[in-house]
Each structure stands twice: as structure tokens, then as C-alpha cells.
mmCIF file of C-alpha atoms in Angstrom:
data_model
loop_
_atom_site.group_PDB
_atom_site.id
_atom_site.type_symbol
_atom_site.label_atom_id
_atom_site.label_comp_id
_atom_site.label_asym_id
_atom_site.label_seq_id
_atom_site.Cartn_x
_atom_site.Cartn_y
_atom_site.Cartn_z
ATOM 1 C CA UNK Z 18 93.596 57.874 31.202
ATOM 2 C CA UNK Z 19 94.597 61.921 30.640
ATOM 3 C CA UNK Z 20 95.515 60.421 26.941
ATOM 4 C CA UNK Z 21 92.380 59.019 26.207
ATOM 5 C CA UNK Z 22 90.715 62.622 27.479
ATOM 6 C CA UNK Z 23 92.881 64.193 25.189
ATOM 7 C CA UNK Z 24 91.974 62.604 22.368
ATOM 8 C CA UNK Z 25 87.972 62.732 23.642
ATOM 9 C CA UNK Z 26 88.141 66.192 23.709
ATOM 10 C CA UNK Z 27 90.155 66.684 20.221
ATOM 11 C CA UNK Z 28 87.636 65.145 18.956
ATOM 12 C CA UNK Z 29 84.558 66.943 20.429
ATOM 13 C CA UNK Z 30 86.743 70.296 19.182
ATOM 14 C CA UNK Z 31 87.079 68.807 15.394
ATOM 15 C CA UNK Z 32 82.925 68.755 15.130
ATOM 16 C CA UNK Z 33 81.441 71.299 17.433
ATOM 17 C CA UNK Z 34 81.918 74.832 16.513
ATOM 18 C CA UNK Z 35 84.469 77.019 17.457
ATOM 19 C CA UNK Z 36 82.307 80.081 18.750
ATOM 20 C CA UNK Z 37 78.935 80.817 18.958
ATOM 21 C CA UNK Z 38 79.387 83.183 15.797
ATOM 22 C CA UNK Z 39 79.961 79.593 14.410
ATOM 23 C CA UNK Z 40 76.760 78.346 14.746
ATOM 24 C CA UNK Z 41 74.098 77.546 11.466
ATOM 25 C CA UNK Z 42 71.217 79.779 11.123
ATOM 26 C CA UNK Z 43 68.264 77.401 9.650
ATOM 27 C CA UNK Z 44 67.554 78.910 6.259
ATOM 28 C CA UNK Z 45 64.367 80.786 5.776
ATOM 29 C CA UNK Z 46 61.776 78.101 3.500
ATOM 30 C CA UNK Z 47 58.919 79.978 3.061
ATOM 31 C CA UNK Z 48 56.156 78.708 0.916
ATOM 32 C CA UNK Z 49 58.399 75.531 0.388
ATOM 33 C CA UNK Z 50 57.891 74.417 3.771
ATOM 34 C CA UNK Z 51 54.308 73.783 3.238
ATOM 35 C CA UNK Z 52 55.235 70.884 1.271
ATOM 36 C CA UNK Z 53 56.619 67.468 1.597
ATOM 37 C CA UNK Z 54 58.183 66.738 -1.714
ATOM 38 C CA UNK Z 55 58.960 69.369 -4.299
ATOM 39 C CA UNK Z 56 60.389 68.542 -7.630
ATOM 40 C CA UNK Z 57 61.084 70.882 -10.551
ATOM 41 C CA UNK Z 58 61.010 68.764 -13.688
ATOM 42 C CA UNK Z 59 59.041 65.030 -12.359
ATOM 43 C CA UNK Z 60 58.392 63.351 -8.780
ATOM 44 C CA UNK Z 61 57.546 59.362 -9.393
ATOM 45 C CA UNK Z 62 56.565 57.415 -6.449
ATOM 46 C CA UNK Z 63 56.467 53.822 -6.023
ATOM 47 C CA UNK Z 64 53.858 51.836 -4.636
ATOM 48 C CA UNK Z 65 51.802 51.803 -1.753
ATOM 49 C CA UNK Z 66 53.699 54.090 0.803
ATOM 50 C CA UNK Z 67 51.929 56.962 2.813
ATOM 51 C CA UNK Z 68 52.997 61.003 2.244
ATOM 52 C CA UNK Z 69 51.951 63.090 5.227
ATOM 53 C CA UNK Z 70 51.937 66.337 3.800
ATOM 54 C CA UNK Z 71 51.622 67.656 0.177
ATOM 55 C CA UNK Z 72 53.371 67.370 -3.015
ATOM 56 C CA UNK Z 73 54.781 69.999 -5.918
ATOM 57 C CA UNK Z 74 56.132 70.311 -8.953
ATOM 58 C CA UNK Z 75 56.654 73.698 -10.736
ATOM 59 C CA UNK Z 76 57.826 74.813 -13.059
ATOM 60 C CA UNK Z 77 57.056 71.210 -15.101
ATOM 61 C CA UNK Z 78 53.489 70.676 -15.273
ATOM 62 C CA UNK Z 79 51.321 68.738 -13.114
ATOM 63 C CA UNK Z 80 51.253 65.193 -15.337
ATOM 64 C CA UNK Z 81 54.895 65.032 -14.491
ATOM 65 C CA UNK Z 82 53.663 63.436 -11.583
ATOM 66 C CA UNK Z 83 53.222 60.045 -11.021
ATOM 67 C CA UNK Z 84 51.573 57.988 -7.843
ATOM 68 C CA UNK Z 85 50.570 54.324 -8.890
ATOM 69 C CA UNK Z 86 48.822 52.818 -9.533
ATOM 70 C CA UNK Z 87 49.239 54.989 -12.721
ATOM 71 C CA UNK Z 88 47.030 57.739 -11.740
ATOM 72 C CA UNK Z 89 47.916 61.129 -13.028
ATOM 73 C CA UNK Z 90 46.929 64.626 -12.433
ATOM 74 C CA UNK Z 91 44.176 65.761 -15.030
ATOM 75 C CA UNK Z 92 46.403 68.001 -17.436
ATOM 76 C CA UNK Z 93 45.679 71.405 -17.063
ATOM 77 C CA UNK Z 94 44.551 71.373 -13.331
ATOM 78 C CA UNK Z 95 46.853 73.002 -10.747
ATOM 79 C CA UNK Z 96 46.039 70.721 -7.603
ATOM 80 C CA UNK Z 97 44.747 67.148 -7.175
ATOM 81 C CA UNK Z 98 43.672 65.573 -4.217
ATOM 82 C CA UNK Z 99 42.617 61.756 -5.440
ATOM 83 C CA UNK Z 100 45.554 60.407 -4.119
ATOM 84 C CA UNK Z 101 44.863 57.631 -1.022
ATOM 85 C CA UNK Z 102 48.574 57.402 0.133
ATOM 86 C CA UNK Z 103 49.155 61.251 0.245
ATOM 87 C CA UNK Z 104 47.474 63.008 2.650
ATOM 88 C CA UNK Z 105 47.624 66.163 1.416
ATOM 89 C CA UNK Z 106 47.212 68.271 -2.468
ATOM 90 C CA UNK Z 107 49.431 67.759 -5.303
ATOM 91 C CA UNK Z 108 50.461 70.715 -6.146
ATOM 92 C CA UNK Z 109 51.416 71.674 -10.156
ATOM 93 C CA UNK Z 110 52.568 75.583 -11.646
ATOM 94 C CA UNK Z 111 50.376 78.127 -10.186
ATOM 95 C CA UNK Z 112 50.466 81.007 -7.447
ATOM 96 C CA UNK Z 113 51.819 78.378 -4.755
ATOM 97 C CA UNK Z 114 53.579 75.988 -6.381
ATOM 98 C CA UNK Z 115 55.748 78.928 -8.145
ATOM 99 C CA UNK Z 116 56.078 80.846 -4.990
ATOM 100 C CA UNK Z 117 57.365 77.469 -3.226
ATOM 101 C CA UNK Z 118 59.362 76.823 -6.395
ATOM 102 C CA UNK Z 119 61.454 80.306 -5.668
ATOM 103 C CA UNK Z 120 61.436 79.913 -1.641
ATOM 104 C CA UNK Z 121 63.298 76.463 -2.656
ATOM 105 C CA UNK Z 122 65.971 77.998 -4.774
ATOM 106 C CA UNK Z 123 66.746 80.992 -2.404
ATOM 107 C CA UNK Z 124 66.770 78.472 0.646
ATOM 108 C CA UNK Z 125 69.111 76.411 -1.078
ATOM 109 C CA UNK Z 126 71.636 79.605 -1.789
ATOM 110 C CA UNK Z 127 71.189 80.738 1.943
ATOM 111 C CA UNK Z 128 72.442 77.220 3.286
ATOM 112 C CA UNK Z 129 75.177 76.715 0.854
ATOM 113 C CA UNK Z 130 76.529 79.965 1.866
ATOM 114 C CA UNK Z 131 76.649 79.638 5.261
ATOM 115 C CA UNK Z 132 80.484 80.008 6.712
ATOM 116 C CA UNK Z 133 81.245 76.337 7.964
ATOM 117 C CA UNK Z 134 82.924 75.853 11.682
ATOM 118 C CA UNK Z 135 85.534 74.003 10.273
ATOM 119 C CA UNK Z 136 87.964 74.203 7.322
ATOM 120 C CA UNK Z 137 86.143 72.183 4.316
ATOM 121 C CA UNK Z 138 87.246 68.992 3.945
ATOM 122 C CA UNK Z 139 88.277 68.582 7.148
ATOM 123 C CA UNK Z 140 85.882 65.814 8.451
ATOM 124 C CA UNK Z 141 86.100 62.557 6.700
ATOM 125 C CA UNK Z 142 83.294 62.176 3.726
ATOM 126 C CA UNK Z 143 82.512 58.701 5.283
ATOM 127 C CA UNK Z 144 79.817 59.548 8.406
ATOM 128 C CA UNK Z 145 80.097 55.922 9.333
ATOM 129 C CA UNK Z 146 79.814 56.039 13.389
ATOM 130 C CA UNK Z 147 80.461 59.569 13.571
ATOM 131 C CA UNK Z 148 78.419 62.080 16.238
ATOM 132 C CA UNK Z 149 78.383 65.722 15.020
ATOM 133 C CA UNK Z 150 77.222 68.566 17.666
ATOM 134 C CA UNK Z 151 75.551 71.843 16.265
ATOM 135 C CA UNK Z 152 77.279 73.632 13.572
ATOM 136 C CA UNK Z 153 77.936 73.743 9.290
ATOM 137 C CA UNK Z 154 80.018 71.443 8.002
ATOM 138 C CA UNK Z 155 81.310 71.447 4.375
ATOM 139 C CA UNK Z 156 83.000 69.154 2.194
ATOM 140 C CA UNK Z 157 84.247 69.742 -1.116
ATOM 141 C CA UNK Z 158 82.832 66.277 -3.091
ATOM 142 C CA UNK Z 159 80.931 63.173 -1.873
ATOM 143 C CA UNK Z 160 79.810 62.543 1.666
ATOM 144 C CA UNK Z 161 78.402 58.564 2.355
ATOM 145 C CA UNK Z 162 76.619 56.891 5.249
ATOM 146 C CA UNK Z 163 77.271 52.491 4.366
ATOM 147 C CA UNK Z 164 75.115 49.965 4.468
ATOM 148 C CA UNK Z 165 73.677 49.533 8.274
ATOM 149 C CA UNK Z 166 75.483 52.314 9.286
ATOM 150 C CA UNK Z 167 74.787 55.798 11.793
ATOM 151 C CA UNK Z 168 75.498 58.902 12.569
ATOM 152 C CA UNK Z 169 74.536 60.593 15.497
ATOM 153 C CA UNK Z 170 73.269 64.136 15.587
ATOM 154 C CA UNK Z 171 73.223 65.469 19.336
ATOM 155 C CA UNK Z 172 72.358 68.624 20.840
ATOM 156 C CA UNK Z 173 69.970 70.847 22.461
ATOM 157 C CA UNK Z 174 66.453 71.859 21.033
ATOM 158 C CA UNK Z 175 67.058 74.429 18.101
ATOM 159 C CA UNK Z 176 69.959 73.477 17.730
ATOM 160 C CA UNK Z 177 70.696 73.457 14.036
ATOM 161 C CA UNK Z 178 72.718 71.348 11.465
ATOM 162 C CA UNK Z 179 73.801 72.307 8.538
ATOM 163 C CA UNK Z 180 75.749 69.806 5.737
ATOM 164 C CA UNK Z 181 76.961 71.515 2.671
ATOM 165 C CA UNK Z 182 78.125 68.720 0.258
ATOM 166 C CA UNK Z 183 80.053 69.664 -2.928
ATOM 167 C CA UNK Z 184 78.794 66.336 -5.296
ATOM 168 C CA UNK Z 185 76.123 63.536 -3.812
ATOM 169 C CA UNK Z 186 74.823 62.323 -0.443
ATOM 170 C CA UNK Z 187 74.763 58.600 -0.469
ATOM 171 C CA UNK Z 188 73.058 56.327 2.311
ATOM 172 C CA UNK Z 189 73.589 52.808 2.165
ATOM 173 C CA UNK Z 190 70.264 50.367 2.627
ATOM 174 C CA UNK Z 191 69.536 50.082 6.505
ATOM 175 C CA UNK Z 192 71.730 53.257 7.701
ATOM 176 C CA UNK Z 193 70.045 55.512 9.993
ATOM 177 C CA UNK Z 194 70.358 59.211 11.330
ATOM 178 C CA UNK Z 195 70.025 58.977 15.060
ATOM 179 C CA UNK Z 196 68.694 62.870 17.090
ATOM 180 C CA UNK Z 197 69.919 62.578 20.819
ATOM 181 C CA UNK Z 198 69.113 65.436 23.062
ATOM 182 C CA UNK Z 199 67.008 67.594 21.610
ATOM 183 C CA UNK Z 200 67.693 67.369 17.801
ATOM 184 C CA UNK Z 201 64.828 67.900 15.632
ATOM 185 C CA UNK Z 202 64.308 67.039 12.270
ATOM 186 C CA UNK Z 203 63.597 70.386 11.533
ATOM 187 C CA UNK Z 204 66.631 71.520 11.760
ATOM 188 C CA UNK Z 205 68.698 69.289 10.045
ATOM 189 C CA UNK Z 206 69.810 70.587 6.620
ATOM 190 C CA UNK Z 207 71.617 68.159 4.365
ATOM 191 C CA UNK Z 208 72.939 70.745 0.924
ATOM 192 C CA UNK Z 209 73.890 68.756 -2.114
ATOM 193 C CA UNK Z 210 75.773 70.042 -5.241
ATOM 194 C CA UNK Z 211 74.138 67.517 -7.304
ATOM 195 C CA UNK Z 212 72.274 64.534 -6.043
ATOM 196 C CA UNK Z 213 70.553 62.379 -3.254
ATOM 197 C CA UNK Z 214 71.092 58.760 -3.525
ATOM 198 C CA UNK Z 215 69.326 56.753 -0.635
ATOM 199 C CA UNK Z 216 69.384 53.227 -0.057
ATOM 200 C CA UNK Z 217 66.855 50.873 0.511
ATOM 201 C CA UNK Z 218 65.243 50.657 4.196
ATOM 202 C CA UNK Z 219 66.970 53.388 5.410
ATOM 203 C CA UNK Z 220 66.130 55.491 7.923
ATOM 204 C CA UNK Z 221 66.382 59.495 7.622
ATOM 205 C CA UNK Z 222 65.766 62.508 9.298
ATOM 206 C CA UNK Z 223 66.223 65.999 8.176
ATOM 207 C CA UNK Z 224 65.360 68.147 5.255
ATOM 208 C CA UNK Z 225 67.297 67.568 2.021
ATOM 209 C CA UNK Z 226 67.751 70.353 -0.702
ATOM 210 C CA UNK Z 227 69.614 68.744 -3.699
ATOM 211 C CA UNK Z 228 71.265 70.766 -6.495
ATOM 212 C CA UNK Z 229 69.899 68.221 -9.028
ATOM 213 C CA UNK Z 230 67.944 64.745 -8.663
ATOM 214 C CA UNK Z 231 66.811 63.056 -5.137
ATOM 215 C CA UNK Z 232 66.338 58.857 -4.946
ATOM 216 C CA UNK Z 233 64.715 57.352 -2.479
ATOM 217 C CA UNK Z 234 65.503 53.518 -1.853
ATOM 218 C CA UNK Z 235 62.391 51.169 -0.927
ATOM 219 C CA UNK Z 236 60.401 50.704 2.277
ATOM 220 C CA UNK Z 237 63.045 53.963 3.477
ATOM 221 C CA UNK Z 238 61.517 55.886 6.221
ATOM 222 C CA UNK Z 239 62.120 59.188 6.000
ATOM 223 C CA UNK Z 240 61.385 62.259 8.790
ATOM 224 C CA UNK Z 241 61.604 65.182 6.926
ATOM 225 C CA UNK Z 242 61.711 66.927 2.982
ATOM 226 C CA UNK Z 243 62.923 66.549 0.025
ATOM 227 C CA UNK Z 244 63.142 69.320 -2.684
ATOM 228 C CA UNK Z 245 65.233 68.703 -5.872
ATOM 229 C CA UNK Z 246 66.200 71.378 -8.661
ATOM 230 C CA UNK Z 247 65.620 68.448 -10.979
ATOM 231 C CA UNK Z 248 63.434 64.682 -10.779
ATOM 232 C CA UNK Z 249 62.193 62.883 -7.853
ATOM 233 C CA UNK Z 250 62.340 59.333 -7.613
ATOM 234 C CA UNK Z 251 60.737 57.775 -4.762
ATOM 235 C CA UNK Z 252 60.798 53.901 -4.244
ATOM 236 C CA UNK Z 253 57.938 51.790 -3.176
ATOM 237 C CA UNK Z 254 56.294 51.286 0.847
ATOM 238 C CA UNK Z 255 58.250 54.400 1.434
ATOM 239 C CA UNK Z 256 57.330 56.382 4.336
ATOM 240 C CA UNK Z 257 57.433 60.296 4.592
ATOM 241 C CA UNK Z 258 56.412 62.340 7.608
ATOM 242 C CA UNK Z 259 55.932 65.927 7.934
ATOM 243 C CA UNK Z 260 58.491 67.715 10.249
ATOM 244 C CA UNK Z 261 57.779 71.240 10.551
ATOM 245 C CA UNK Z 262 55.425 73.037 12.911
ATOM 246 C CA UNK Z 263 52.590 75.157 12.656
ATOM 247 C CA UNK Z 264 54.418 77.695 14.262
ATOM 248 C CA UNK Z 265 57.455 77.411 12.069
ATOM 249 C CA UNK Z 266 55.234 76.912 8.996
ATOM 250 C CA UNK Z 267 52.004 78.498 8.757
ATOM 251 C CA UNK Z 268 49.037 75.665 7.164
ATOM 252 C CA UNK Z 269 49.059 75.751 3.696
ATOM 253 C CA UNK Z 270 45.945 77.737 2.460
ATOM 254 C CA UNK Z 271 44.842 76.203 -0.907
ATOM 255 C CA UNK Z 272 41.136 77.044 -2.617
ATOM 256 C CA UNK Z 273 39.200 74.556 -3.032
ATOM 257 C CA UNK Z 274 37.352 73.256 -6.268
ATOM 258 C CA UNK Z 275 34.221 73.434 -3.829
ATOM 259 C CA UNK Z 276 35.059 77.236 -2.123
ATOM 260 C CA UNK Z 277 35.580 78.408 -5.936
ATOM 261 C CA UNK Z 278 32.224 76.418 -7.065
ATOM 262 C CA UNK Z 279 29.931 78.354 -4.007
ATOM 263 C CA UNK Z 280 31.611 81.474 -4.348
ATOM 264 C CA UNK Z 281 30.660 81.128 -8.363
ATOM 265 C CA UNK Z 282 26.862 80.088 -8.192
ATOM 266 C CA UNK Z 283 26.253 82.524 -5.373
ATOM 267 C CA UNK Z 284 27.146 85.669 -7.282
ATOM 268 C CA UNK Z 285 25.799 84.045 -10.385
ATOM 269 C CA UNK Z 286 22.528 84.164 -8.576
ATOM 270 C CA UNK Z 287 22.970 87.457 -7.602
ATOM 271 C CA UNK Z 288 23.764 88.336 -10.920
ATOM 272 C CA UNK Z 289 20.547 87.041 -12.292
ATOM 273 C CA UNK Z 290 18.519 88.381 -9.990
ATOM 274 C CA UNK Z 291 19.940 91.741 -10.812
ATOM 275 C CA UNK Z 292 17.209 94.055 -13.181
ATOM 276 C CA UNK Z 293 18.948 95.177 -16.393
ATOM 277 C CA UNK Z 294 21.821 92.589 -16.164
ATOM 278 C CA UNK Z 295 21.961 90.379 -19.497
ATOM 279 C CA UNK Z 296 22.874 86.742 -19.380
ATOM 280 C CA UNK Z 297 26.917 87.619 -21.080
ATOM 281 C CA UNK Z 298 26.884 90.588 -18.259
ATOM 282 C CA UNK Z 299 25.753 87.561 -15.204
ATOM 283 C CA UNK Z 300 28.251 85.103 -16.330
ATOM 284 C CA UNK Z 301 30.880 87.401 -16.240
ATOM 285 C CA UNK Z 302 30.435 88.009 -12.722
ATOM 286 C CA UNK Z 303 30.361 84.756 -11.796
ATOM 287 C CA UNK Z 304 33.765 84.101 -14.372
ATOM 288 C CA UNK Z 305 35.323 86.956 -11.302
ATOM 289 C CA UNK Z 306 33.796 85.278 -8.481
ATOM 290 C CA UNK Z 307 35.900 82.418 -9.298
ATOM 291 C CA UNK Z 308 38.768 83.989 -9.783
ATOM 292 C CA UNK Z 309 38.342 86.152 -6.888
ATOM 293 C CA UNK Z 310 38.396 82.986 -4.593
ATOM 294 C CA UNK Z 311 41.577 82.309 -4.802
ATOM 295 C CA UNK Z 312 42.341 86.200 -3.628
ATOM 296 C CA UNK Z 313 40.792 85.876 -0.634
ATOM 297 C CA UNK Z 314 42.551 82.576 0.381
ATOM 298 C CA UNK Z 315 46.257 84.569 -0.673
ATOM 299 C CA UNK Z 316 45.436 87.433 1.875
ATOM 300 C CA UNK Z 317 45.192 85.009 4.605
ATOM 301 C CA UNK Z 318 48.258 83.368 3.323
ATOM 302 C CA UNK Z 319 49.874 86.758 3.026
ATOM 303 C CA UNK Z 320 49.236 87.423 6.695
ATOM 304 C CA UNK Z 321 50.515 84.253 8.096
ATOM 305 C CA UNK Z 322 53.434 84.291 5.509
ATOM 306 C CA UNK Z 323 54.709 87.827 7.412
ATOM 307 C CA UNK Z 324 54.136 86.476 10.974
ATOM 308 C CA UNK Z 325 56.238 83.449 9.732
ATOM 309 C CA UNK Z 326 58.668 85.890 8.546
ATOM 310 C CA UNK Z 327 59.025 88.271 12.475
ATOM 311 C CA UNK Z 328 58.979 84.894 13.931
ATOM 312 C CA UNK Z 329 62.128 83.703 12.127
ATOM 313 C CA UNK Z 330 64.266 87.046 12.612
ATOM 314 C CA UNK Z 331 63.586 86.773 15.843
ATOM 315 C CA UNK Z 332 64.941 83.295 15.944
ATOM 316 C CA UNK Z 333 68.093 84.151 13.642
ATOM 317 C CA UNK Z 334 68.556 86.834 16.412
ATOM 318 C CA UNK Z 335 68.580 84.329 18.863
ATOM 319 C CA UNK Z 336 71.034 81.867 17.722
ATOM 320 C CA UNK Z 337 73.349 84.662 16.224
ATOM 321 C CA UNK Z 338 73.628 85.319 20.029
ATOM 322 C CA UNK Z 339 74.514 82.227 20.806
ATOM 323 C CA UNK Z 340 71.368 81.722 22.757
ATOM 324 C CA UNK Z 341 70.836 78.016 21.828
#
């Protein structure tokens, strides 16, 4: 009996961190939070399947993505909305998309850096079974979850999880990441060096930032993110659901084709109603209305971005504390 505590509580000691000072601080997204899927260079999705949140792709341009059945963004255009199965904007290059595109980059550098609560490499790369409490753990190369396999994430709410893997994550078809407690998707952060590879019918949870490519097995369910330095490739019936708050992640505030439209014809009315203006002088004006739409919609963006920001610190503070 005392033998089988010892071991029980070596255990616990190998995955749960060693001091509070130990504990992951959630990287700060920004405007990459506001979407579900972010590729830099293509995002294909299979068919059918339902997106609960919107899609980007910067610096590539928007015809890099593809949702069947074969539809592509008009080139040119920086957001499209036609899409049945996404409910949300796809996003191409443009004042968001590049903005997200950056956010993406500098979370990924924040994770990776965090200082891990255990040596590197000194959890086994195969998560078959395993139960991890709070903390950053790091290995050097590959990490896999096999086929029909679990791994158990438990702890309190807020509690954050951070996986810095040197190479690839691989999930085998029908694994699953279990949240007991707690545990929210949110703050799950699984760090790859180069690639996602995920297995058919598997069932995820947590926000992946890969160093290269991200694959998505069919009919996968997946609770959480993915944003790739490189190609998305999402399988078909694949379903993706939106993880982080309001609170965490102020709406996304996107001008519309109709706000820009209105905002055009009404000072191109005013224009011509003006004495003395000449019809080169009207449309002008209305060539600024349009543009200035999109200024009005970044100030309230602006705003919620810095509220996002206090609320975070605050947060940080928190867990540096060892609040959580």
C-alpha cells in the first residue's frame, strides 16, 4: 500500500509543476484570436463540415483558399462571406488579416519560450493514457497520441497548458483529449516546430500553433484553433468550434460591403447637392467615404483591442502569483 502511494505521488511530481513560478502564462493572441483557422500560404477544406468562427490567410492571397464545392474567393477581394459551412468571413491580406498574421507569429515565440516545469525530454513523447496537471512541458522531437487513444488534461479553471514540441504532433484516428475539472479549451496550447498531423475521427481540444503545415484527418472534431506558418489542410465532415470568449477576445469588427456601400451613396448625395462641386470633385468624396468606413470600424477595434490587452496583464499577474 505505502509503495503504491509512492509511486502515485512520483508520478503526480513528474507532471505538475514544481512551484507556482512554474506555471504557463497563456500567450497573448491578439487579432489572431478572432479567427478560427489561419493559414499563411493556403487553407483547403474538405467537404461538408461546419466552421464556427472565421477564416484567414495572409500574407498569400485570398484564392489560396479553398471550401468545396470549388468555390473560391473573388481575386482581389479581402473578405468573403458565401460560404454555407463557415459561419463567419474569410478573411485574405488586408488591415486584419495582416494584423492577425503578426499576433500569430509573436504568440507562437511567446509560448515556445516559456521555461518548462520539467527538464525537456523528460516525459515520454507517447501521451498514450497519460494525465498532465497545469504547467509547460517540452520535448525536444516528436510527441504522438495512437490510434483510440487519451490523454487527460485536469485542473482548475484557468488553469493553463502549455506543449512545446521540437518536430510534429501526431494523433492517431479516434484519439481524444479529455478536460476534467475545470480545463478549458482555451487554454490549452499545443507548440509545434514543424507540423500537425491529425488522424481521422479524432477528437481535439485546444489551440494549435504549428511552425509549418497543420492536417486535419476526416469527420475530426476539433474544440479549438489552428494557425499554421505554412498550408492548411482540413479533411472532409470536419467539425470546428470556436473556444474563446468575448471577454478574452473582443468580436471581430469587419466593414461590411453594405456599411461601405451607405456610407458611399450618402456623401455622394451630399456631394451633389453641394453648389459649386463638379461631378470629378463629388465622386471623390464619395471614393473617401468608402475608404473612411473601414476607419471608423478600426477605432472601435482599437478600443476593444486595449481593454483586451489590461484584461490580460491583469490575468498574467494573476497566475504569476500563483493565484490559479
Amino acid at each position: 500500500m505505502l509503495s503504491s502511494q509512492i509511486f502515485a505521488l512520483a508520478a503526480l511530481t513528474l507532471l505538475s509543476p514544481v512551484s507556482a513560478d512554474f506555471f504557463g502564462v497563456a500567450p497573448y493572441m491578439g487579432d489572431a484570436c478572432k479567427f478560427l483557422v489561419f493559414g499563411s500560404s493556403a487553407i483547403t477544406f474538405g467537404a461538408a463540415g461546419h466552421y464556427d468562427g472565421n477564416i484567414g490567410i495572409s500574407p498569400t492571397t485570398i484564392n489560396a483558399v479553398t471550401i468545396p464545392p470549388g468555390i473560391q474567393p473573388v481575386p482581389g477581394t479581402t473578405y468573403y462571406t458565401a460560404y454555407p459551412q463557415v459561419a463567419g468571413v474569410v478573411h485574405g491580406p488586408g488591415m486584419l488579416a495582416n494584423k492577425a498574421h503578426a499576433d500569430m507569429l509573436a504568440a507562437y515565440t511567446e509560448a515556445n519560450n516559456e521555461s518548462p516545469s520539467s527538464p525537456t525530454d523528460s516525459i515520454e513523447p507517447v501521451l498514450d493514457g497519460m494525465a498532465f496537471l497545469p504547467g509547460v512541458y517540452r520535448w525536444s522531437s516528436e510527441v504522438a497520441l495512437g490510434a483510440g487513444a487519451t490523454v487527460s488534461l485536469n485542473g482548475a479553471f484557468g488553469s493553463v497548458f502549455i506543449f512545446q514540441i521540437g518536430s510534429t504532433l501526431n494523433t492517431g484516428a479516434d484519439s481524444k483529449v479529455i478536460l476534467n475539472g475545470g480545463v478549458t479549451p482555451d487554454s490549452i496550447y499545443w507548440v509545434t516546430g514543424t507540423s500537425l498531423g491529425m488522424g481521422a475521427r479524432s477528437a481535439f481540444q485546444g489551440i494549435v500553433l504549428t511552425g509549418s503545415t497543420a492536417i486535419v484527418g476526416a469527420n475530426s472534431n476539433i474544440k479549438g484553433s489552428i494557425y499554421a506558418q505554412s498550408a492548411v489542410t482540413i479533411g472532409a465532415d470536419v467539425t470546428m468550434s470556436n473556444v474563446f470568449s468575448d471577454i478574452s477576445c473582443p468580436a471581430l469588427v469587419q466593414p461590411t460591403a453594405t456599411v461601405a456601400a451607405a456610407a458611399a451613396a450618402t456623401f455622394s448625395a451630399n456631394a451633389a447637392a453641394t453648389a459649386g462641386l463638379g461631378a470629378s470633385q463629388g465622386a471623390t468624396k464619395a471614393r473617401r467615404a468608402k475608404a473612411e468606413a473601414p476607419r471608423w470600424d478600426r477605432e472601435v477595434a482599437r478600443n476593444a483591442s486595449r481593454a483586451h490587452k489590461a484584461a490580460r496583464r491583469a490575468a498574467h499577474g494573476i497566475k504569476r502569483s500563483g493565484s490559479i
